[in-house]
PDB file of C-alpha atoms in Angstrom:
ATOM      1  CA  TRP A1115      -3.419 -17.447  -6.766  1.00  0.00           C
ATOM      2  CA  PHE A1116      -3.290 -15.255  -3.465  1.00  0.00           C
ATOM      3  CA  ALA A1117      -5.852 -13.726  -1.233  1.00  0.00           C
ATOM      4  CA  GLU A1118      -6.217 -12.724   2.375  1.00  0.00           C
ATOM      5  CA  LYS A1119      -9.382 -14.105   4.447  1.00  0.00           C
ATOM      6  CA  GLU A1120     -10.534 -14.154   8.121  1.00  0.00           C
ATOM      7  CA  GLY A1121      -6.543 -13.429   9.078  1.00  0.00           C
ATOM      8  CA  LYS A1122      -4.653 -15.659   7.258  1.00  0.00           C
ATOM      9  CA  PHE A1123      -2.756 -15.108   4.485  1.00  0.00           C
ATOM     10  CA  ILE A1124      -3.811 -17.751   1.558  1.00  0.00           C
ATOM     11  CA  VAL A1125      -1.288 -18.837  -1.318  1.00  0.00           C
ATOM     12  CA  ALA A1126      -1.520 -22.007  -4.055  1.00  0.00           C
ATOM     13  CA  ALA A1127       0.866 -22.827  -6.542  1.00  0.00           C
ATOM     14  CA  CYS A1128      -1.362 -24.812  -9.570  1.00  0.00           C
ATOM     15  CA  ASP A1129      -0.103 -26.751 -12.411  1.00  0.00           C
ATOM     16  CA  CYS A1130      -3.100 -27.645 -14.688  1.00  0.00           C
ATOM     17  CA  THR A1131      -2.929 -30.511 -17.465  1.00  0.00           C
ATOM     18  CA  GLY A1132      -2.957 -29.722 -20.630  1.00  0.00           C
ATOM     19  CA  HIS A1133      -1.447 -27.341 -23.272  1.00  0.00           C
ATOM     20  CA  GLY A1134      -2.489 -24.458 -25.029  1.00  0.00           C
ATOM     21  CA  VAL A1135      -6.715 -24.085 -25.104  1.00  0.00           C
ATOM     22  CA  PRO A1136      -7.307 -27.351 -23.068  1.00  0.00           C
ATOM     23  CA  GLY A1137      -4.842 -25.875 -20.417  1.00  0.00           C
ATOM     24  CA  ALA A1138      -6.083 -22.378 -20.686  1.00  0.00           C
ATOM     25  CA  PHE A1139      -9.619 -24.139 -19.783  1.00  0.00           C
ATOM     26  CA  MET A1140      -8.269 -26.181 -17.341  1.00  0.00           C
ATOM     27  CA  SER A1141      -6.686 -22.953 -15.463  1.00  0.00           C
ATOM     28  CA  LEU A1142      -9.864 -21.029 -15.661  1.00  0.00           C
ATOM     29  CA  ILE A1143     -11.951 -23.558 -14.003  1.00  0.00           C
ATOM     30  CA  GLY A1144      -8.934 -23.890 -11.452  1.00  0.00           C
ATOM     31  CA  TYR A1145      -9.368 -20.206 -10.776  1.00  0.00           C
ATOM     32  CA  CYS A1146     -12.765 -20.682 -10.695  1.00  0.00           C
ATOM     33  CA  LEU A1147     -12.638 -23.040  -8.175  1.00  0.00           C
ATOM     34  CA  LEU A1148     -10.292 -21.110  -5.861  1.00  0.00           C
ATOM     35  CA  ASN A1149     -12.253 -18.234  -5.223  1.00  0.00           C
ATOM     36  CA  GLU A1150     -15.212 -20.191  -5.127  1.00  0.00           C
ATOM     37  CA  VAL A1151     -13.690 -22.347  -2.478  1.00  0.00           C
ATOM     38  CA  LEU A1152     -11.561 -20.137  -0.262  1.00  0.00           C
ATOM     39  CA  LEU A1153     -13.264 -16.606  -0.770  1.00  0.00           C
ATOM     40  CA  GLU A1154     -17.314 -17.634  -0.863  1.00  0.00           C
ATOM     41  CA  LYS A1155     -17.284 -20.227   1.200  1.00  0.00           C
ATOM     42  CA  HIS A1156     -16.212 -21.015   5.196  1.00  0.00           C
ATOM     43  CA  PHE A1157     -12.115 -21.632   4.764  1.00  0.00           C
ATOM     44  CA  THR A1158     -10.708 -23.875   7.710  1.00  0.00           C
ATOM     45  CA  TYR A1159      -7.856 -25.841   6.511  1.00  0.00           C
ATOM     46  CA  PRO A1160      -5.815 -26.307   3.262  1.00  0.00           C
ATOM     47  CA  ALA A1161      -6.608 -30.131   2.828  1.00  0.00           C
ATOM     48  CA  ASN A1162     -10.409 -29.052   2.866  1.00  0.00           C
ATOM     49  CA  ALA A1163      -9.884 -26.780   0.302  1.00  0.00           C
ATOM     50  CA  LEU A1164      -8.252 -29.522  -2.052  1.00  0.00           C
ATOM     51  CA  ASP A1165     -11.090 -31.798  -1.076  1.00  0.00           C
ATOM     52  CA  ALA A1166     -13.747 -29.005  -2.199  1.00  0.00           C
ATOM     53  CA  MET A1167     -11.831 -28.490  -5.307  1.00  0.00           C
ATOM     54  CA  LYS A1168     -11.489 -32.003  -6.549  1.00  0.00           C
ATOM     55  CA  LYS A1169     -15.107 -32.261  -5.773  1.00  0.00           C
ATOM     56  CA  GLY A1170     -15.415 -29.519  -7.997  1.00  0.00           C
ATOM     57  CA  ILE A1171     -13.567 -30.448 -10.866  1.00  0.00           C
ATOM     58  CA  ILE A1172     -14.744 -34.249 -11.140  1.00  0.00           C
ATOM     59  CA  LYS A1173     -18.172 -31.914 -11.188  1.00  0.00           C
ATOM     60  CA  SER A1174     -17.389 -29.376 -13.850  1.00  0.00           C
ATOM     61  CA  LEU A1175     -16.043 -32.010 -16.153  1.00  0.00           C
ATOM     62  CA  GLY A1176     -18.307 -34.969 -15.817  1.00  0.00           C
ATOM     63  CA  GLN A1177     -15.609 -37.430 -14.409  1.00  0.00           C
ATOM     64  CA  THR A1178     -16.679 -41.191 -13.769  1.00  0.00           C
ATOM     65  CA  GLY A1179     -13.713 -42.865 -13.885  1.00  0.00           C
ATOM     66  CA  GLN A1180     -14.070 -45.288 -16.718  1.00  0.00           C
ATOM     67  CA  GLU A1181     -11.039 -46.158 -18.689  1.00  0.00           C
ATOM     68  CA  GLY A1182     -10.503 -44.291 -21.782  1.00  0.00           C
ATOM     69  CA  GLU A1183     -11.695 -41.026 -20.231  1.00  0.00           C
ATOM     70  CA  GLN A1184      -9.697 -37.812 -20.075  1.00  0.00           C
ATOM     71  CA  LYS A1185      -7.479 -37.401 -16.896  1.00  0.00           C
ATOM     72  CA  ASP A1186      -7.834 -34.187 -16.647  1.00  0.00           C
ATOM     73  CA  GLY A1187      -7.257 -32.007 -13.562  1.00  0.00           C
ATOM     74  CA  MET A1188      -4.338 -30.156 -11.424  1.00  0.00           C
ATOM     75  CA  ASP A1189      -1.378 -30.532  -9.080  1.00  0.00           C
ATOM     76  CA  MET A1190      -1.328 -27.710  -6.593  1.00  0.00           C
ATOM     77  CA  SER A1191       0.562 -26.974  -3.094  1.00  0.00           C
ATOM     78  CA  LEU A1192      -2.005 -24.621  -1.015  1.00  0.00           C
ATOM     79  CA  VAL A1193      -0.519 -22.648   1.866  1.00  0.00           C
ATOM     80  CA  SER A1194      -2.555 -20.293   4.656  1.00  0.00           C
ATOM     81  CA  LEU A1195      -0.540 -18.151   7.073  1.00  0.00           C
ATOM     82  CA  GLU A1196      -1.678 -16.544  10.428  1.00  0.00           C
ATOM     83  CA  VAL A1197      -0.509 -15.479  13.126  1.00  0.00           C
ATOM     84  CA  VAL A1198      -0.776 -16.831  16.554  1.00  0.00           C
ATOM     85  CA  LEU A1199      -0.429 -15.911  19.923  1.00  0.00           C
ATOM     86  CA  ASP A1200       1.519 -18.027  22.594  1.00  0.00           C
ATOM     87  CA  GLY A1201       1.866 -16.375  25.819  1.00  0.00           C
ATOM     88  CA  LYS A1202       3.039 -12.929  24.831  1.00  0.00           C
ATOM     89  CA  LYS A1203       4.567 -14.185  21.769  1.00  0.00           C
ATOM     90  CA  MET A1204       3.343 -13.734  18.319  1.00  0.00           C
ATOM     91  CA  ASN A1205       4.268 -16.488  16.156  1.00  0.00           C
ATOM     92  CA  HIS A1206       3.482 -17.329  12.501  1.00  0.00           C
ATOM     93  CA  LYS A1207       1.444 -20.753  11.814  1.00  0.00           C
ATOM     94  CA  LEU A1208       1.813 -22.347   8.504  1.00  0.00           C
ATOM     95  CA  SER A1209      -1.028 -24.881   7.210  1.00  0.00           C
ATOM     96  CA  TYR A1210       0.233 -26.891   4.168  1.00  0.00           C
ATOM     97  CA  ALA A1211      -1.851 -29.902   2.064  1.00  0.00           C
ATOM     98  CA  GLY A1212      -0.573 -30.839  -1.292  1.00  0.00           C
ATOM     99  CA  ALA A1213      -1.833 -32.668  -4.332  1.00  0.00           C
ATOM    100  CA  ASN A1214       1.063 -34.624  -5.760  1.00  0.00           C
ATOM    101  CA  ASN A1215       3.612 -30.988  -5.110  1.00  0.00           C
ATOM    102  CA  PRO A1216       5.324 -30.632  -1.488  1.00  0.00           C
ATOM    103  CA  LEU A1217       6.453 -27.912   0.146  1.00  0.00           C
ATOM    104  CA  TYR A1218      10.114 -27.259   0.564  1.00  0.00           C
ATOM    105  CA  LEU A1219      11.048 -25.444   4.261  1.00  0.00           C
ATOM    106  CA  LEU A1220      14.409 -23.995   4.411  1.00  0.00           C
ATOM    107  CA  ARG A1221      15.397 -23.461   8.227  1.00  0.00           C
ATOM    108  CA  LYS A1222      19.048 -22.649   9.514  1.00  0.00           C
ATOM    109  CA  GLY A1223      20.877 -24.182   6.407  1.00  0.00           C
ATOM    110  CA  GLU A1224      18.584 -27.369   6.441  1.00  0.00           C
ATOM    111  CA  LEU A1225      15.773 -28.302   3.957  1.00  0.00           C
ATOM    112  CA  ILE A1226      12.594 -29.730   5.519  1.00  0.00           C
ATOM    113  CA  GLU A1227      10.273 -31.398   2.683  1.00  0.00           C
ATOM    114  CA  PHE A1228       6.502 -31.757   3.413  1.00  0.00           C
ATOM    115  CA  ASN A1229       5.233 -34.294   1.032  1.00  0.00           C
ATOM    116  CA  ALA A1230       2.035 -34.173  -0.712  1.00  0.00           C
ATOM    117  CA  ASP A1231      -0.462 -36.820  -1.462  1.00  0.00           C
ATOM    118  CA  LYS A1232       0.019 -38.617  -4.329  1.00  0.00           C
ATOM    119  CA  MET A1233      -3.105 -37.606  -5.903  1.00  0.00           C
ATOM    120  CA  PRO A1234      -4.231 -35.145  -8.177  1.00  0.00           C
ATOM    121  CA  ILE A1235      -7.263 -32.520  -7.891  1.00  0.00           C
ATOM    122  CA  GLY A1236      -9.330 -34.435 -10.288  1.00  0.00           C
ATOM    123  CA  ILE A1237     -10.524 -37.944 -10.758  1.00  0.00           C
ATOM    124  CA  TYR A1238      -8.365 -40.431  -9.134  1.00  0.00           C
ATOM    125  CA  LEU A1239      -8.410 -44.241  -9.745  1.00  0.00           C
ATOM    126  CA  GLY A1240      -6.276 -45.415  -6.864  1.00  0.00           C
ATOM    127  CA  ILE A1241      -7.843 -45.489  -3.387  1.00  0.00           C
ATOM    128  CA  GLU A1242      -9.753 -42.399  -2.666  1.00  0.00           C
ATOM    129  CA  ARG A1243      -9.124 -40.456   0.856  1.00  0.00           C
ATOM    130  CA  PRO A1244      -9.427 -37.113   1.835  1.00  0.00           C
ATOM    131  CA  PHE A1245      -6.221 -34.982   1.810  1.00  0.00           C
ATOM    132  CA  THR A1246      -3.932 -34.361   4.702  1.00  0.00           C
ATOM    133  CA  ASN A1247      -3.282 -31.377   6.358  1.00  0.00           C
ATOM    134  CA  LYS A1248       0.131 -30.998   8.272  1.00  0.00           C
ATOM    135  CA  GLU A1249       1.350 -27.124  10.601  1.00  0.00           C
ATOM    136  CA  MET A1250       4.127 -25.910  12.012  1.00  0.00           C
ATOM    137  CA  ILE A1251       5.047 -22.823  13.473  1.00  0.00           C
ATOM    138  CA  LEU A1252       7.577 -20.877  11.565  1.00  0.00           C
ATOM    139  CA  GLU A1253      10.701 -19.242  13.026  1.00  0.00           C
ATOM    140  CA  PRO A1254      11.964 -15.940  11.953  1.00  0.00           C
ATOM    141  CA  GLY A1255      14.178 -16.044   8.987  1.00  0.00           C
ATOM    142  CA  ASP A1256      12.570 -19.619   7.675  1.00  0.00           C
ATOM    143  CA  THR A1257      12.110 -19.544   3.822  1.00  0.00           C
ATOM    144  CA  PHE A1258       9.121 -22.056   2.334  1.00  0.00           C
ATOM    145  CA  TYR A1259       9.114 -22.706  -1.375  1.00  0.00           C
ATOM    146  CA  MET A1260       5.941 -24.030  -3.246  1.00  0.00           C
ATOM    147  CA  PHE A1261       6.522 -24.762  -7.097  1.00  0.00           C
ATOM    148  CA  SER A1262       4.937 -27.377  -9.851  1.00  0.00           C
ATOM    149  CA  ASP A1263       7.303 -29.717 -11.329  1.00  0.00           C
ATOM    150  CA  GLY A1264       8.191 -27.714 -14.352  1.00  0.00           C
ATOM    151  CA  TYR A1265      11.833 -26.928 -12.853  1.00  0.00           C
ATOM    152  CA  ALA A1266      13.235 -30.165 -11.685  1.00  0.00           C
ATOM    153  CA  ASP A1267      12.136 -31.643 -14.957  1.00  0.00           C
ATOM    154  CA  GLN A1268      13.770 -29.225 -17.581  1.00  0.00           C
ATOM    155  CA  PHE A1269      16.565 -31.327 -19.641  1.00  0.00           C
ATOM    156  CA  GLY A1270      20.062 -29.775 -20.402  1.00  0.00           C
ATOM    157  CA  GLY A1271      23.327 -29.870 -18.809  1.00  0.00           C
ATOM    158  CA  ALA A1272      26.496 -31.237 -20.872  1.00  0.00           C
ATOM    159  CA  LYS A1273      24.293 -34.761 -21.416  1.00  0.00           C
ATOM    160  CA  GLY A1274      20.555 -33.471 -21.704  1.00  0.00           C
ATOM    161  CA  LYS A1275      19.691 -34.982 -18.742  1.00  0.00           C
ATOM    162  CA  LYS A1276      17.151 -33.504 -15.944  1.00  0.00           C
ATOM    163  CA  PHE A1277      17.679 -31.265 -13.842  1.00  0.00           C
ATOM    164  CA  THR A1278      16.120 -33.517 -11.116  1.00  0.00           C
ATOM    165  CA  LYS A1279      14.597 -32.946  -7.668  1.00  0.00           C
ATOM    166  CA  LYS A1280      18.114 -32.905  -6.191  1.00  0.00           C
ATOM    167  CA  ARG A1281      19.755 -29.863  -8.087  1.00  0.00           C
ATOM    168  CA  PHE A1282      16.727 -28.207  -7.410  1.00  0.00           C
ATOM    169  CA  LYS A1283      17.042 -29.019  -3.784  1.00  0.00           C
ATOM    170  CA  ASP A1284      20.634 -28.047  -3.534  1.00  0.00           C
ATOM    171  CA  LEU A1285      19.796 -24.595  -5.604  1.00  0.00           C
ATOM    172  CA  LEU A1286      17.360 -23.656  -2.818  1.00  0.00           C
ATOM    173  CA  VAL A1287      19.805 -24.429  -0.305  1.00  0.00           C
ATOM    174  CA  SER A1288      22.408 -22.520  -1.539  1.00  0.00           C
ATOM    175  CA  LEU A1289      20.387 -19.520  -1.834  1.00  0.00           C
ATOM    176  CA  GLN A1290      19.412 -19.097   1.612  1.00  0.00           C
ATOM    177  CA  SER A1291      22.345 -16.257   2.255  1.00  0.00           C
ATOM    178  CA  GLN A1292      21.108 -14.187  -0.555  1.00  0.00           C
ATOM    179  CA  PRO A1293      18.307 -11.783  -0.064  1.00  0.00           C
ATOM    180  CA  MET A1294      14.711 -12.897  -1.299  1.00  0.00           C
ATOM    181  CA  ASN A1295      15.099 -10.196  -4.345  1.00  0.00           C
ATOM    182  CA  LYS A1296      17.768 -12.192  -6.061  1.00  0.00           C
ATOM    183  CA  HIS A1297      16.331 -15.286  -6.065  1.00  0.00           C
ATOM    184  CA  LYS A1298      14.029 -14.751  -9.220  1.00  0.00           C
ATOM    185  CA  ALA A1299      17.558 -13.830 -11.009  1.00  0.00           C
ATOM    186  CA  ILE A1300      19.601 -16.452  -9.505  1.00  0.00           C
ATOM    187  CA  LEU A1301      16.559 -19.082 -10.507  1.00  0.00           C
ATOM    188  CA  GLU A1302      16.100 -18.209 -14.352  1.00  0.00           C
ATOM    189  CA  THR A1303      20.121 -17.326 -14.723  1.00  0.00           C
ATOM    190  CA  THR A1304      20.461 -21.269 -13.274  1.00  0.00           C
ATOM    191  CA  MET A1305      17.849 -22.343 -15.780  1.00  0.00           C
ATOM    192  CA  ASP A1306      19.248 -20.705 -18.786  1.00  0.00           C
ATOM    193  CA  GLU A1307      22.289 -22.122 -18.329  1.00  0.00           C
ATOM    194  CA  TRP A1308      21.133 -25.597 -17.878  1.00  0.00           C
ATOM    195  CA  LEU A1309      19.269 -25.750 -20.779  1.00  0.00           C
ATOM    196  CA  GLY A1310      21.514 -24.413 -23.188  1.00  0.00           C
ATOM    197  CA  ASN A1311      20.252 -25.207 -26.667  1.00  0.00           C
ATOM    198  CA  GLU A1312      17.341 -27.078 -25.270  1.00  0.00           C
ATOM    199  CA  GLN A1313      13.733 -26.174 -25.664  1.00  0.00           C
ATOM    200  CA  GLN A1314      11.754 -25.634 -22.430  1.00  0.00           C
ATOM    201  CA  ILE A1315       9.270 -28.386 -22.224  1.00  0.00           C
ATOM    202  CA  ASP A1316       7.360 -27.580 -19.296  1.00  0.00           C
ATOM    203  CA  ASP A1317       6.045 -24.379 -17.652  1.00  0.00           C
ATOM    204  CA  VAL A1318       8.177 -23.351 -14.373  1.00  0.00           C
ATOM    205  CA  LEU A1319       6.733 -21.948 -11.278  1.00  0.00           C
ATOM    206  CA  VAL A1320       8.662 -21.533  -8.283  1.00  0.00           C
ATOM    207  CA  ILE A1321       7.066 -19.404  -5.102  1.00  0.00           C
ATOM    208  CA  GLY A1322       9.305 -18.314  -2.303  1.00  0.00           C
ATOM    209  CA  ILE A1323       8.390 -16.601   0.610  1.00  0.00           C
ATOM    210  CA  ARG A1324      10.679 -15.889   3.842  1.00  0.00           C
ATOM    211  CA  ILE A1325       9.585 -14.671   6.824  1.00  0.00           C
ATOM    212  CA  SER A1326      10.979 -11.896   8.681  1.00  0.00           C
TER     213      SER A1326
END
């Protein structure tokens, strides 16, 4: 999901619970909440938006946190990009908040990880706390990635093991010498080769954005 509002470019990478009809229902609720929270109301920071969406999911599904109750919800990374003036220099400022899903920033061959809050958008049985916001001034050539856990969790290879987060990070680092329009094909080819004869077990979403 993406939109522009109040001079900010907003991007969301979402991973809903459930498959088939339940997954489609959850996706529809998430889509409606994104439009409501980020477009119809005053948008401030990604963390505030995740807090509002969490309340919306809990209300929509009537979640109470009782034992045996469905824990449907979604994981998400949410980013806003805006141009800020520093003296006479125009910079891109990135604001990020995440529900279970981190953000990877690649700068000059180095991967910087923005950790997500370890809780979903939905009912959570741990300690209730607000989502946290992280900000950084980006440099030309910086590339950041938003993603679901699907790529790293696919089984395959010679031993039928998971692809793993480490392999995923190494792959993203290796892509930095390539133009952005080649990243999708390389990611798809790498996953196809890893899967081999194995069946894909989860949805895969990877969004990459490079600052020019």
